[in-house]
Short mmCIF file of C-alpha atoms and ligand atoms in Angstrom, two decimals:
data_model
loop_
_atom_site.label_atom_id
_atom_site.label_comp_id
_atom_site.label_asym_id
_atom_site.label_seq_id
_atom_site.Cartn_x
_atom_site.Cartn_y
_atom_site.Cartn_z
CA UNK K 122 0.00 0.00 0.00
CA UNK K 123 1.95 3.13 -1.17
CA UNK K 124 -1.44 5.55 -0.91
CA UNK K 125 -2.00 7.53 1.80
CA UNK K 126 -5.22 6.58 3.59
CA UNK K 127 -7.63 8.98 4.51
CA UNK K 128 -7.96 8.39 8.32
CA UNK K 129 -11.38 9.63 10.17
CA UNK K 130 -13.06 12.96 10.20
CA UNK K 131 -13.60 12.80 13.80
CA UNK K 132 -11.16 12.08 16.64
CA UNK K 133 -11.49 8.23 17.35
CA UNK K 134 -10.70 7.10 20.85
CA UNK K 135 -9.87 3.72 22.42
CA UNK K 136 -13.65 3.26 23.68
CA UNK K 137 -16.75 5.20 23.87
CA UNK K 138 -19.48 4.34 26.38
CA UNK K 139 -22.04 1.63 25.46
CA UNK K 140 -25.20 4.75 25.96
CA UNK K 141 -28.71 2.75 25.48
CA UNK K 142 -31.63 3.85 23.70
CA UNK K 143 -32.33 7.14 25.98
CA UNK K 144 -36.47 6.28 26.33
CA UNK K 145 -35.22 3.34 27.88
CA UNK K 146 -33.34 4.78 30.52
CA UNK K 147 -35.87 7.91 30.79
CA UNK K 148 -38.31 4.83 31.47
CA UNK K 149 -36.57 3.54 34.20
CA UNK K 150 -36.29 6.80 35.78
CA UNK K 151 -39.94 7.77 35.60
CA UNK K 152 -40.15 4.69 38.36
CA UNK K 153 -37.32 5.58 40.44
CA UNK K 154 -39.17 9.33 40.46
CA UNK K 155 -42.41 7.08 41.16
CA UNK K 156 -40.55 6.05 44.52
CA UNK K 157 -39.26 9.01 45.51
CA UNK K 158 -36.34 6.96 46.65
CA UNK K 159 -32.95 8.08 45.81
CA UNK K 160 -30.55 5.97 47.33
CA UNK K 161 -29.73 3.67 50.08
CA UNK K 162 -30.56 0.07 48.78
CA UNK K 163 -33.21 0.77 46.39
CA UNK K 164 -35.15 -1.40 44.21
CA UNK K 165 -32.76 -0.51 41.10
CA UNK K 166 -29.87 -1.05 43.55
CA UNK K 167 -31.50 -4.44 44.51
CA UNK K 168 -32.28 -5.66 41.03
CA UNK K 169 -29.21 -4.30 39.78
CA UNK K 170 -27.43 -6.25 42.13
CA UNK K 171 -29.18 -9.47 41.85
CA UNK K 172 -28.76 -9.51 38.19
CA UNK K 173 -25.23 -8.85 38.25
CA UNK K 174 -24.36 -12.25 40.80
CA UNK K 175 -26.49 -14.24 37.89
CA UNK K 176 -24.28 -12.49 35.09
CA UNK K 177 -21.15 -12.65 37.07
CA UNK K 178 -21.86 -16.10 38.53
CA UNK K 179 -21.19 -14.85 42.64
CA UNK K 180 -22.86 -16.63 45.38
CA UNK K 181 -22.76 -13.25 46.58
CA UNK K 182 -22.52 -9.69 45.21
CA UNK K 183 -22.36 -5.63 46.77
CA UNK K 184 -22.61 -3.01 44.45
CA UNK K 185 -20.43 0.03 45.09
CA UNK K 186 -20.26 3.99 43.98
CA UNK K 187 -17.24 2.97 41.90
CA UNK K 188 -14.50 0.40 41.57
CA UNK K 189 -12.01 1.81 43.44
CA UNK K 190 -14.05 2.34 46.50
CA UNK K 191 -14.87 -1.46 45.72
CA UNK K 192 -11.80 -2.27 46.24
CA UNK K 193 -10.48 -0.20 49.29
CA UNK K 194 -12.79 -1.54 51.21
CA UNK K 195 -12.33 -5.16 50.07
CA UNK K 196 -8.85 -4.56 51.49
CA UNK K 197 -10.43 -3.90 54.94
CA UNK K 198 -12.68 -6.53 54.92
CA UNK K 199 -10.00 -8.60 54.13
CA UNK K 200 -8.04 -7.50 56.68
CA UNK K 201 -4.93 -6.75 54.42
CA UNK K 202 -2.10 -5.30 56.75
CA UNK K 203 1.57 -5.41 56.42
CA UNK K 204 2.87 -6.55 53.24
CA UNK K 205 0.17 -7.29 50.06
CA UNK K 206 2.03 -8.78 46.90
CA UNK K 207 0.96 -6.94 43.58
CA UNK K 208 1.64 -6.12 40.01
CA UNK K 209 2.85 -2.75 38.93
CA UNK K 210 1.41 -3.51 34.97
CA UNK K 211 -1.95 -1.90 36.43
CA UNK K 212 -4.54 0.87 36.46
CA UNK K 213 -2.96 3.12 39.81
CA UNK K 214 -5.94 2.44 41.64
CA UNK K 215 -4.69 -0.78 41.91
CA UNK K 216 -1.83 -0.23 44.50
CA UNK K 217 -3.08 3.83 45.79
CA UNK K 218 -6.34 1.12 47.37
CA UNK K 219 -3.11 -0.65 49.64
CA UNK K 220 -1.34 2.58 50.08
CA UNK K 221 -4.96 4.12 51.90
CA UNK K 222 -5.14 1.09 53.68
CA UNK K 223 -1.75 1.67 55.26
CA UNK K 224 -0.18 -1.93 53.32
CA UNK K 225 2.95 -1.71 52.14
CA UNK K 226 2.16 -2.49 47.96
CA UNK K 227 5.03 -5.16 46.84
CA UNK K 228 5.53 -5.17 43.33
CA UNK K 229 5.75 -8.45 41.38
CA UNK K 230 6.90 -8.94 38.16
CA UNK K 231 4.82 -10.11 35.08
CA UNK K 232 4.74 -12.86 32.62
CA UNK K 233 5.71 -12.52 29.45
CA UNK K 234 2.84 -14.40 28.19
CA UNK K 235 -0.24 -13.45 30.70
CA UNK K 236 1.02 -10.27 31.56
CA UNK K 237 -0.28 -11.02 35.04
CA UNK K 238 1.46 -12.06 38.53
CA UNK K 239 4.08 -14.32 37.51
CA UNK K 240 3.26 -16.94 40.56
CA UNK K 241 6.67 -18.26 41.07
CA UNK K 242 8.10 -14.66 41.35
CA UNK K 243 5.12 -13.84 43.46
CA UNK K 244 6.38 -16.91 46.31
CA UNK K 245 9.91 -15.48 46.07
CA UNK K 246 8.46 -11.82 47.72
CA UNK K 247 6.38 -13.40 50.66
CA UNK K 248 7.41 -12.43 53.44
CA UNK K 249 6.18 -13.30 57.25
CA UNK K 250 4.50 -9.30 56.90
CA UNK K 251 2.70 -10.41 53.70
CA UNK K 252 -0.97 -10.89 54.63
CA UNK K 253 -2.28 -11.30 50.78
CA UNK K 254 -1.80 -10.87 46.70
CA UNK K 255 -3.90 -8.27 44.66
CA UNK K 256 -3.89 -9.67 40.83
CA UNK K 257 -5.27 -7.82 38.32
CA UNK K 258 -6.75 -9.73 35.40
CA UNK K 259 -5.19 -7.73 32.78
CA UNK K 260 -7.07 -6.74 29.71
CA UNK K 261 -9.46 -9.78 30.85
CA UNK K 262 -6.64 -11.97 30.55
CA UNK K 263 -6.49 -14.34 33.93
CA UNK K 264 -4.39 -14.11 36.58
CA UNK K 265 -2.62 -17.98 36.89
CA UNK K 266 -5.89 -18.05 39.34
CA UNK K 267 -4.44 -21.99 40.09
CA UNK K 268 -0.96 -20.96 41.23
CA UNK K 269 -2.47 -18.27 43.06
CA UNK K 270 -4.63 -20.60 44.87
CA UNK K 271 -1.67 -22.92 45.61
CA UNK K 272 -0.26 -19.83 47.27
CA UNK K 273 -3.21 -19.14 49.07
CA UNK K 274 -2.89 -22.69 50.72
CA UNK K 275 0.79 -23.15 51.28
CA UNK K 276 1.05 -19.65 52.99
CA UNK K 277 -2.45 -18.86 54.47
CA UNK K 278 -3.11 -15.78 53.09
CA UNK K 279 -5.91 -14.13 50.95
CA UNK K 280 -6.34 -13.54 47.23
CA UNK K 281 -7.80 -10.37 45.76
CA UNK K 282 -8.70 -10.00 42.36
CA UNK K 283 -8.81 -6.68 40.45
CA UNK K 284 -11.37 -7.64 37.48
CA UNK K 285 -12.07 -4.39 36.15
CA UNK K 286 -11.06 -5.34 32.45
CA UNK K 287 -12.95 -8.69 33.02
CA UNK K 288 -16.90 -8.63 33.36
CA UNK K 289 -17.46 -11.42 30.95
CA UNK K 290 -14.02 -13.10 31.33
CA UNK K 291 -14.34 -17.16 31.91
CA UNK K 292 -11.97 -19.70 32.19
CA UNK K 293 -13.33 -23.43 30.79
CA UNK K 294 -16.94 -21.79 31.20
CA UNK K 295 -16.04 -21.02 34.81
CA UNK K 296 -16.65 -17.57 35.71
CA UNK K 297 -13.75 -15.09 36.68
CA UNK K 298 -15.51 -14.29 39.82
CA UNK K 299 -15.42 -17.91 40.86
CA UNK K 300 -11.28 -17.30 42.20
CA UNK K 301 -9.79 -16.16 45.06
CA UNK K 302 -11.70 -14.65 48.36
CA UNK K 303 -12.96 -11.45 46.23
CA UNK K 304 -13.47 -10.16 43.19
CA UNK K 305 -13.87 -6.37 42.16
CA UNK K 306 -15.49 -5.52 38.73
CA UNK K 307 -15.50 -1.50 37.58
CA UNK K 308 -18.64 -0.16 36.01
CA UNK K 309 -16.69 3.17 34.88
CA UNK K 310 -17.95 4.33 31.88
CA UNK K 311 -14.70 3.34 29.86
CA UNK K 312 -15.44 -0.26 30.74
CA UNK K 313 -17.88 -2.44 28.40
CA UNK K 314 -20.60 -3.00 30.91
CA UNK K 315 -21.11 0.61 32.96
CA UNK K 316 -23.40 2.14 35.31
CA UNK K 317 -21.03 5.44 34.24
CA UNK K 318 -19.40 5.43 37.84
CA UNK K 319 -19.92 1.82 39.33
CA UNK K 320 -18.54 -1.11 41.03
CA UNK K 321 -18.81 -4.02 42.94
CA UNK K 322 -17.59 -6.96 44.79
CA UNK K 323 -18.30 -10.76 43.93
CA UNK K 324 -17.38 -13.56 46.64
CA UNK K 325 -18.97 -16.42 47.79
CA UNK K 326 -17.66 -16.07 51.80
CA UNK K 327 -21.34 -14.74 53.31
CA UNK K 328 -19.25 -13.07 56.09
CA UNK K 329 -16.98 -10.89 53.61
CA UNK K 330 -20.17 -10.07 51.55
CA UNK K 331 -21.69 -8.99 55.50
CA UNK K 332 -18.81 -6.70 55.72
CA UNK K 333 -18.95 -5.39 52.36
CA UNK K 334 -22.87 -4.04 53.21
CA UNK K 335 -21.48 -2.60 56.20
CA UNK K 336 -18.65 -1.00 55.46
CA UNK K 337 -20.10 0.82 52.16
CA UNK K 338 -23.17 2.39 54.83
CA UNK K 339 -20.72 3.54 57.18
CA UNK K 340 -20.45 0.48 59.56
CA UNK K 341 -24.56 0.74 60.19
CA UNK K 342 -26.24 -2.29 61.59
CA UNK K 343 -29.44 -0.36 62.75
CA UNK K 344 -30.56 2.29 64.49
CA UNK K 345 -28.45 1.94 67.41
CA UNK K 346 -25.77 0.46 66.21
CA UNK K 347 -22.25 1.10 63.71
CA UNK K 348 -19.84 -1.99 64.12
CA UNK K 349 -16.91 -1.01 62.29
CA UNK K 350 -15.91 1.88 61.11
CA UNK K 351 -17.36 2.53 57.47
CA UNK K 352 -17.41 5.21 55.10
CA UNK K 353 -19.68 5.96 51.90
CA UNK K 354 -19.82 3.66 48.99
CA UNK K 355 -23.40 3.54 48.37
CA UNK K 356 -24.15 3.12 44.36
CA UNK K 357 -27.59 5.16 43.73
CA UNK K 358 -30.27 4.66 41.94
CA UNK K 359 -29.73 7.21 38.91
CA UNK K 360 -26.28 5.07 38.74
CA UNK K 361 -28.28 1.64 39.18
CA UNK K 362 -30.97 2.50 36.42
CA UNK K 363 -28.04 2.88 34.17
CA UNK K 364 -26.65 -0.16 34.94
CA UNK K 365 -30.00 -2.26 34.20
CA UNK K 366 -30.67 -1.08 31.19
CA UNK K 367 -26.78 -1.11 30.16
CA UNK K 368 -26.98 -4.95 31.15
CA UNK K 369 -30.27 -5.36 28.77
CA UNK K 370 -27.09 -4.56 25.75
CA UNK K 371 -24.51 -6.45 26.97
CA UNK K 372 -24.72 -9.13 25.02
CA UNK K 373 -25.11 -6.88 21.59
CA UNK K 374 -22.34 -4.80 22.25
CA UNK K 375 -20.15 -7.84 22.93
CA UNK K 376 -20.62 -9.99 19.79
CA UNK K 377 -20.29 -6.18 18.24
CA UNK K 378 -17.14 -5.62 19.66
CA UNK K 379 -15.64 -9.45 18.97
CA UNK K 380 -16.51 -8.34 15.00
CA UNK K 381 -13.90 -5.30 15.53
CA UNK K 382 -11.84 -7.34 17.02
CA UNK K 383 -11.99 -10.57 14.39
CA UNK K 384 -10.96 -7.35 11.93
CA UNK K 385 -8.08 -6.64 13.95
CA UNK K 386 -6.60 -10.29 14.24
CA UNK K 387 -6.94 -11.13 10.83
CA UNK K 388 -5.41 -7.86 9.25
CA UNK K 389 -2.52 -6.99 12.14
CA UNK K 390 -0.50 -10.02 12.71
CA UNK K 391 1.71 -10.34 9.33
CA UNK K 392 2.59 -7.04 9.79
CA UNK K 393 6.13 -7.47 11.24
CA UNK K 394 7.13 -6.41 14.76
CA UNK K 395 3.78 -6.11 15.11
CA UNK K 396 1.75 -9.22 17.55
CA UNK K 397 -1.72 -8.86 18.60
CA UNK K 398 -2.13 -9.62 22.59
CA UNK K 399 -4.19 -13.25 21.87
CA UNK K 400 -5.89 -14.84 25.17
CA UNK K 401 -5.64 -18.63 25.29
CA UNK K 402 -8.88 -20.95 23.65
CA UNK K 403 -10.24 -21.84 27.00
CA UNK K 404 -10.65 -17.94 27.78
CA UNK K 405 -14.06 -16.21 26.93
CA UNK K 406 -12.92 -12.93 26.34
CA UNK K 407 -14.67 -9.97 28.55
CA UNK K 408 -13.78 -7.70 25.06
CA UNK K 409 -12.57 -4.82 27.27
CA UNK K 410 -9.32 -3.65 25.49
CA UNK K 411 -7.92 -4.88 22.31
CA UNK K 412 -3.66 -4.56 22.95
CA UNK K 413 -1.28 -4.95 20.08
CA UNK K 414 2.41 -5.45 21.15
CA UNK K 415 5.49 -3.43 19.17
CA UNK K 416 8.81 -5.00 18.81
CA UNK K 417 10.65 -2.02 17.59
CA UNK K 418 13.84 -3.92 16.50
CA UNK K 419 11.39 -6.06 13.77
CA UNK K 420 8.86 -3.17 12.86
CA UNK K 421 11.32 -0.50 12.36
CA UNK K 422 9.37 1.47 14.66
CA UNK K 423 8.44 2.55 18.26
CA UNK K 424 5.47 2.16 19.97
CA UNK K 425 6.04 5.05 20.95
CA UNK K 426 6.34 6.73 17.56
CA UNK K 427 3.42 4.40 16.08
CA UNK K 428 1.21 6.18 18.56
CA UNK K 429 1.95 9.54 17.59
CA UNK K 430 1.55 8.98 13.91
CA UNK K 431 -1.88 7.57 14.04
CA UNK K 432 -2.96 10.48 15.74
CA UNK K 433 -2.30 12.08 12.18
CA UNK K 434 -5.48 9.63 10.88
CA UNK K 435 -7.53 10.89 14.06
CA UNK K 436 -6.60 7.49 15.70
CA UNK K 437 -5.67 8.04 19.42
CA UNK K 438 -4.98 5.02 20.97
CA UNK K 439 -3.95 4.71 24.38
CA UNK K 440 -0.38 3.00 26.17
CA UNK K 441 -2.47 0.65 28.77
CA UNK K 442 -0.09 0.30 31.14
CA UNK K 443 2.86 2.81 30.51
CA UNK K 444 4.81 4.14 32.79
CA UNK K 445 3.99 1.47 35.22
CA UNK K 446 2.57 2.26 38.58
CA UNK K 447 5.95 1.20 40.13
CA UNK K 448 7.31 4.16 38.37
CA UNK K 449 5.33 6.44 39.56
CA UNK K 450 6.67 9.43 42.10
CA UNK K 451 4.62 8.10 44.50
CA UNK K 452 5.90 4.81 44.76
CA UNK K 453 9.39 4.46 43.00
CA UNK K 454 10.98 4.74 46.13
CA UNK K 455 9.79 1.28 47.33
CA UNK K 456 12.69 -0.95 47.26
CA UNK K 457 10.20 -3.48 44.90
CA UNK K 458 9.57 -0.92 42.51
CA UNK K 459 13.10 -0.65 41.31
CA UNK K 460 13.27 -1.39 37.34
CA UNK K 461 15.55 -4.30 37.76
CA UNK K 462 13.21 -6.17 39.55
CA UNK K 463 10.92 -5.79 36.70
CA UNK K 464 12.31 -6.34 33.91
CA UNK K 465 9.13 -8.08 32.21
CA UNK K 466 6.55 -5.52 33.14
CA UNK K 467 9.29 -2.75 32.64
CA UNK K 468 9.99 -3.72 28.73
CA UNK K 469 6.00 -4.85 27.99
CA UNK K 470 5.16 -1.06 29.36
CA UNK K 471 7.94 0.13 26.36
CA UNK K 472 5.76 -2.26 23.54
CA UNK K 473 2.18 -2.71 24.17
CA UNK K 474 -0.65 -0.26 22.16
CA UNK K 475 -4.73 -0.76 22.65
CA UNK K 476 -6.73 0.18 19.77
CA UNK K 477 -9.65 1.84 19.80
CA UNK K 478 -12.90 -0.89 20.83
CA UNK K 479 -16.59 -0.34 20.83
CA UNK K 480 -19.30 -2.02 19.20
CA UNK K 481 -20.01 1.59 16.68
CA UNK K 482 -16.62 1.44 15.59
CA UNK K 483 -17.87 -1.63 13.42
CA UNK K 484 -15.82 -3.64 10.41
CA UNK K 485 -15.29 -0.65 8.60
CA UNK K 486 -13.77 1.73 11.25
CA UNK K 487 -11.74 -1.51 12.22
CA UNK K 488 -10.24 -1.50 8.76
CA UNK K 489 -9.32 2.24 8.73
CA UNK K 490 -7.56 1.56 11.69
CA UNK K 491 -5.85 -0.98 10.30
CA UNK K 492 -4.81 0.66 7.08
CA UNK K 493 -3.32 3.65 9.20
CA UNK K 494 -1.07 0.95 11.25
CA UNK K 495 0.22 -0.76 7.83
CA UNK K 496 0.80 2.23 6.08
CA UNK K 497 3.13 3.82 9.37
CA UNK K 498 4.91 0.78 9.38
CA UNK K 499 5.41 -0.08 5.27
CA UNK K 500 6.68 3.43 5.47
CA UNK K 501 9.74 2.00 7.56
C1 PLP B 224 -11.06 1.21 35.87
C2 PLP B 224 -10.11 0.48 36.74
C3 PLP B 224 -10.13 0.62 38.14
C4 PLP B 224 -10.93 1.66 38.85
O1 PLP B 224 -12.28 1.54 38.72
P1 PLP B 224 -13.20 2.84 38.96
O2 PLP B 224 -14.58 2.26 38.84
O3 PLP B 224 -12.89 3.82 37.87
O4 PLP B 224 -12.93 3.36 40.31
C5 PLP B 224 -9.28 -0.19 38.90
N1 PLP B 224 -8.44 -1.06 38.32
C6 PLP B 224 -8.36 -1.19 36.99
C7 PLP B 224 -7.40 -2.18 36.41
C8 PLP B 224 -9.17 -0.41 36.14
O5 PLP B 224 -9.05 -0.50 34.82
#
């Protein structure tokens, strides 16, 4: 291809939010209005939350006001002190939940081929202050959820999953929320499935799920009593609304993204240097983030300078997970946070690109996309 291809008129992002037929959601609000209930376990909190243990397969489920909230006070539950073993190829709130939890985040490095916890290197940083691991289920790829549980046993400590990138993910048909003690899912609205701020908590301990409740209605039991010390994480029912009626086009926006995606992995992988991120057969794929991988030395280009040149065709992708949170000011003084120790995560950070995914971009946007890529790099 020696012709310049046109590009897009518009800006194209990495996502843009799945937004349902407004009547529906105006619909949904008329009852909510009806109830003149606003928050505070509603009925859309209730169904919402229902519906979402069916979809996630949980024995038990808590909605939250967002994922990161989710997840701080998962940590407490959990009772995660000392030393919590984590991956620095992550989303910050990932480690800033240990850091307001007073834990000491221990970065692990990643492997090559999951891009997750690599379990062996995991073992190596437990120490007798390490109370549990926070994996993150990278672009809906799993966590080594077996080795983790062997971990779990040998050293009696708990396992908390970061699933934001994988409502949707399964393993052999096994649901993603199935592993470990807990399991946080992110209904931002960048992720697939949104309530546009949203988040929750799967497990199927009934005593962490108690706590959970609690702690997101500031510790209240009743009237007269607050156990523990709690804070605000109630989701609401404007949020909640969203949600249901997001769920009702889950499944549509889905298959729509896998036909974006089919685009992408037929069209990107004989371009050299250039490997699409591929999850193993067994995975269901939650569809969240579609990642190529640059290997400079055999494209002839950076990833670095790929992603500036599409932004020429109105293509801005994004650098999920660069610089990694270990790099950060606030954390690159931890003695596991120096590069060395990294060295997976550290070069991966240097190569991986996602690509704009949603359902609208359809086939055809796919294919621009594509023809912007091969063009930069023929060019080389
Ligand atoms: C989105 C995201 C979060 C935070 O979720 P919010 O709902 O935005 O608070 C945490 N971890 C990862 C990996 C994420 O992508």
């Amino acid at each position: 291809m020696n012709q310049k291809p046109d590009g897009f008129d518009n800006p194209v992002y990495v996502t843009r939010p799945m937004l349902p037929p407004l009547e529906e959601y105006t619909a949904q609000l008329a009852e909510v209005w009806q109830s003149a209930w606003l928050t505070n376990s509603g009925a859309k909190h209730n169904a919402l939350e229902s519906a979402l243990a069916d979809k996630l397969g949980a024995a038990y489920f808590s909605l939250f006001n967002n994922g990161t909230s989710a997840l701080l006070m998962a940590c407490q539950a959990m009772e995660f002190t000392g030393e919590v073993i984590t991956t620095p190829f992550t989303f910050p709130a990932t480690t800033h939940v240990l850091h307001w939890n007073g834990v000491t985040p221990v970065f692990c490095d990643i492997d090559e081929e999951t891009l997750t916890i690599d379990p062996a290197a995991a073992e190596k940083l437990i120490t007798p202050r390490t109370t549990g691991i926070l994996g993150v289920h990278v672009y809906g790829m799993p966590c080594d959820v077996k080795a983790i549980d062997a971990l779990r046993s040998r050293h009696g400590i708990k396992v908390l999953y970061d699933a934001a990138h994988a409502f949707g993910t399964e393993i052999d048909g096994v649901p993603i929320a199935k592993f470990g003690d807990a399991t946080m899912f992110s209904f931002h609205a960048t992720k697939l499935f949104h309530s546009a701020e949203g988040g929750g908590l799967a497990t199927a301990d009934r005593e962490l799920k108690c706590s959970f409740d609690l702690l997101k209605n500031f510790g209240i039991r009743n009237e007269t009593e607050v156990v523990m010390p709690g804070i605000n994480g109630k989701m609401n029912e404007v949020q909640a609304a969203l949600g249901l009626v997001n769920l009702s086009h889950y499944d549509a926006e889905h298959a729509a993204r896998q036909r974006v995606a089919q685009v992408y992995l037929e069209r990107l992988d004989d371009i050299p240097g250039i490997k699409c991120f591929r999850l193993p057969a067994n995975v269901r794929s939650s569809m969240q983030y579609f990642i190529i991988r640059v290997n400079s030395q055999r494209s002839g280009i950076t990833r670095d300078e790929l992603y500036e040149r599409l932004k020429t065709f109105n293509v801005f992708t994004r650098r999920y997970f660069y610089p990694l949170c270990s790099e950060h000011e606030c954390y690159r003084t931890l003695s596991s946070a120096a590069p060395e120790r990294l060295p997976v995560a550290t070069r991966v950070s240097r190569e991986v690109l996602a690509l704009p995914l949603y359902g609208g971009l359809g086939s055809d946007g796919a294919n621009k996309v594509v023809d912007a890529i091969r063009y930069i790099c023929n060019g080389k």
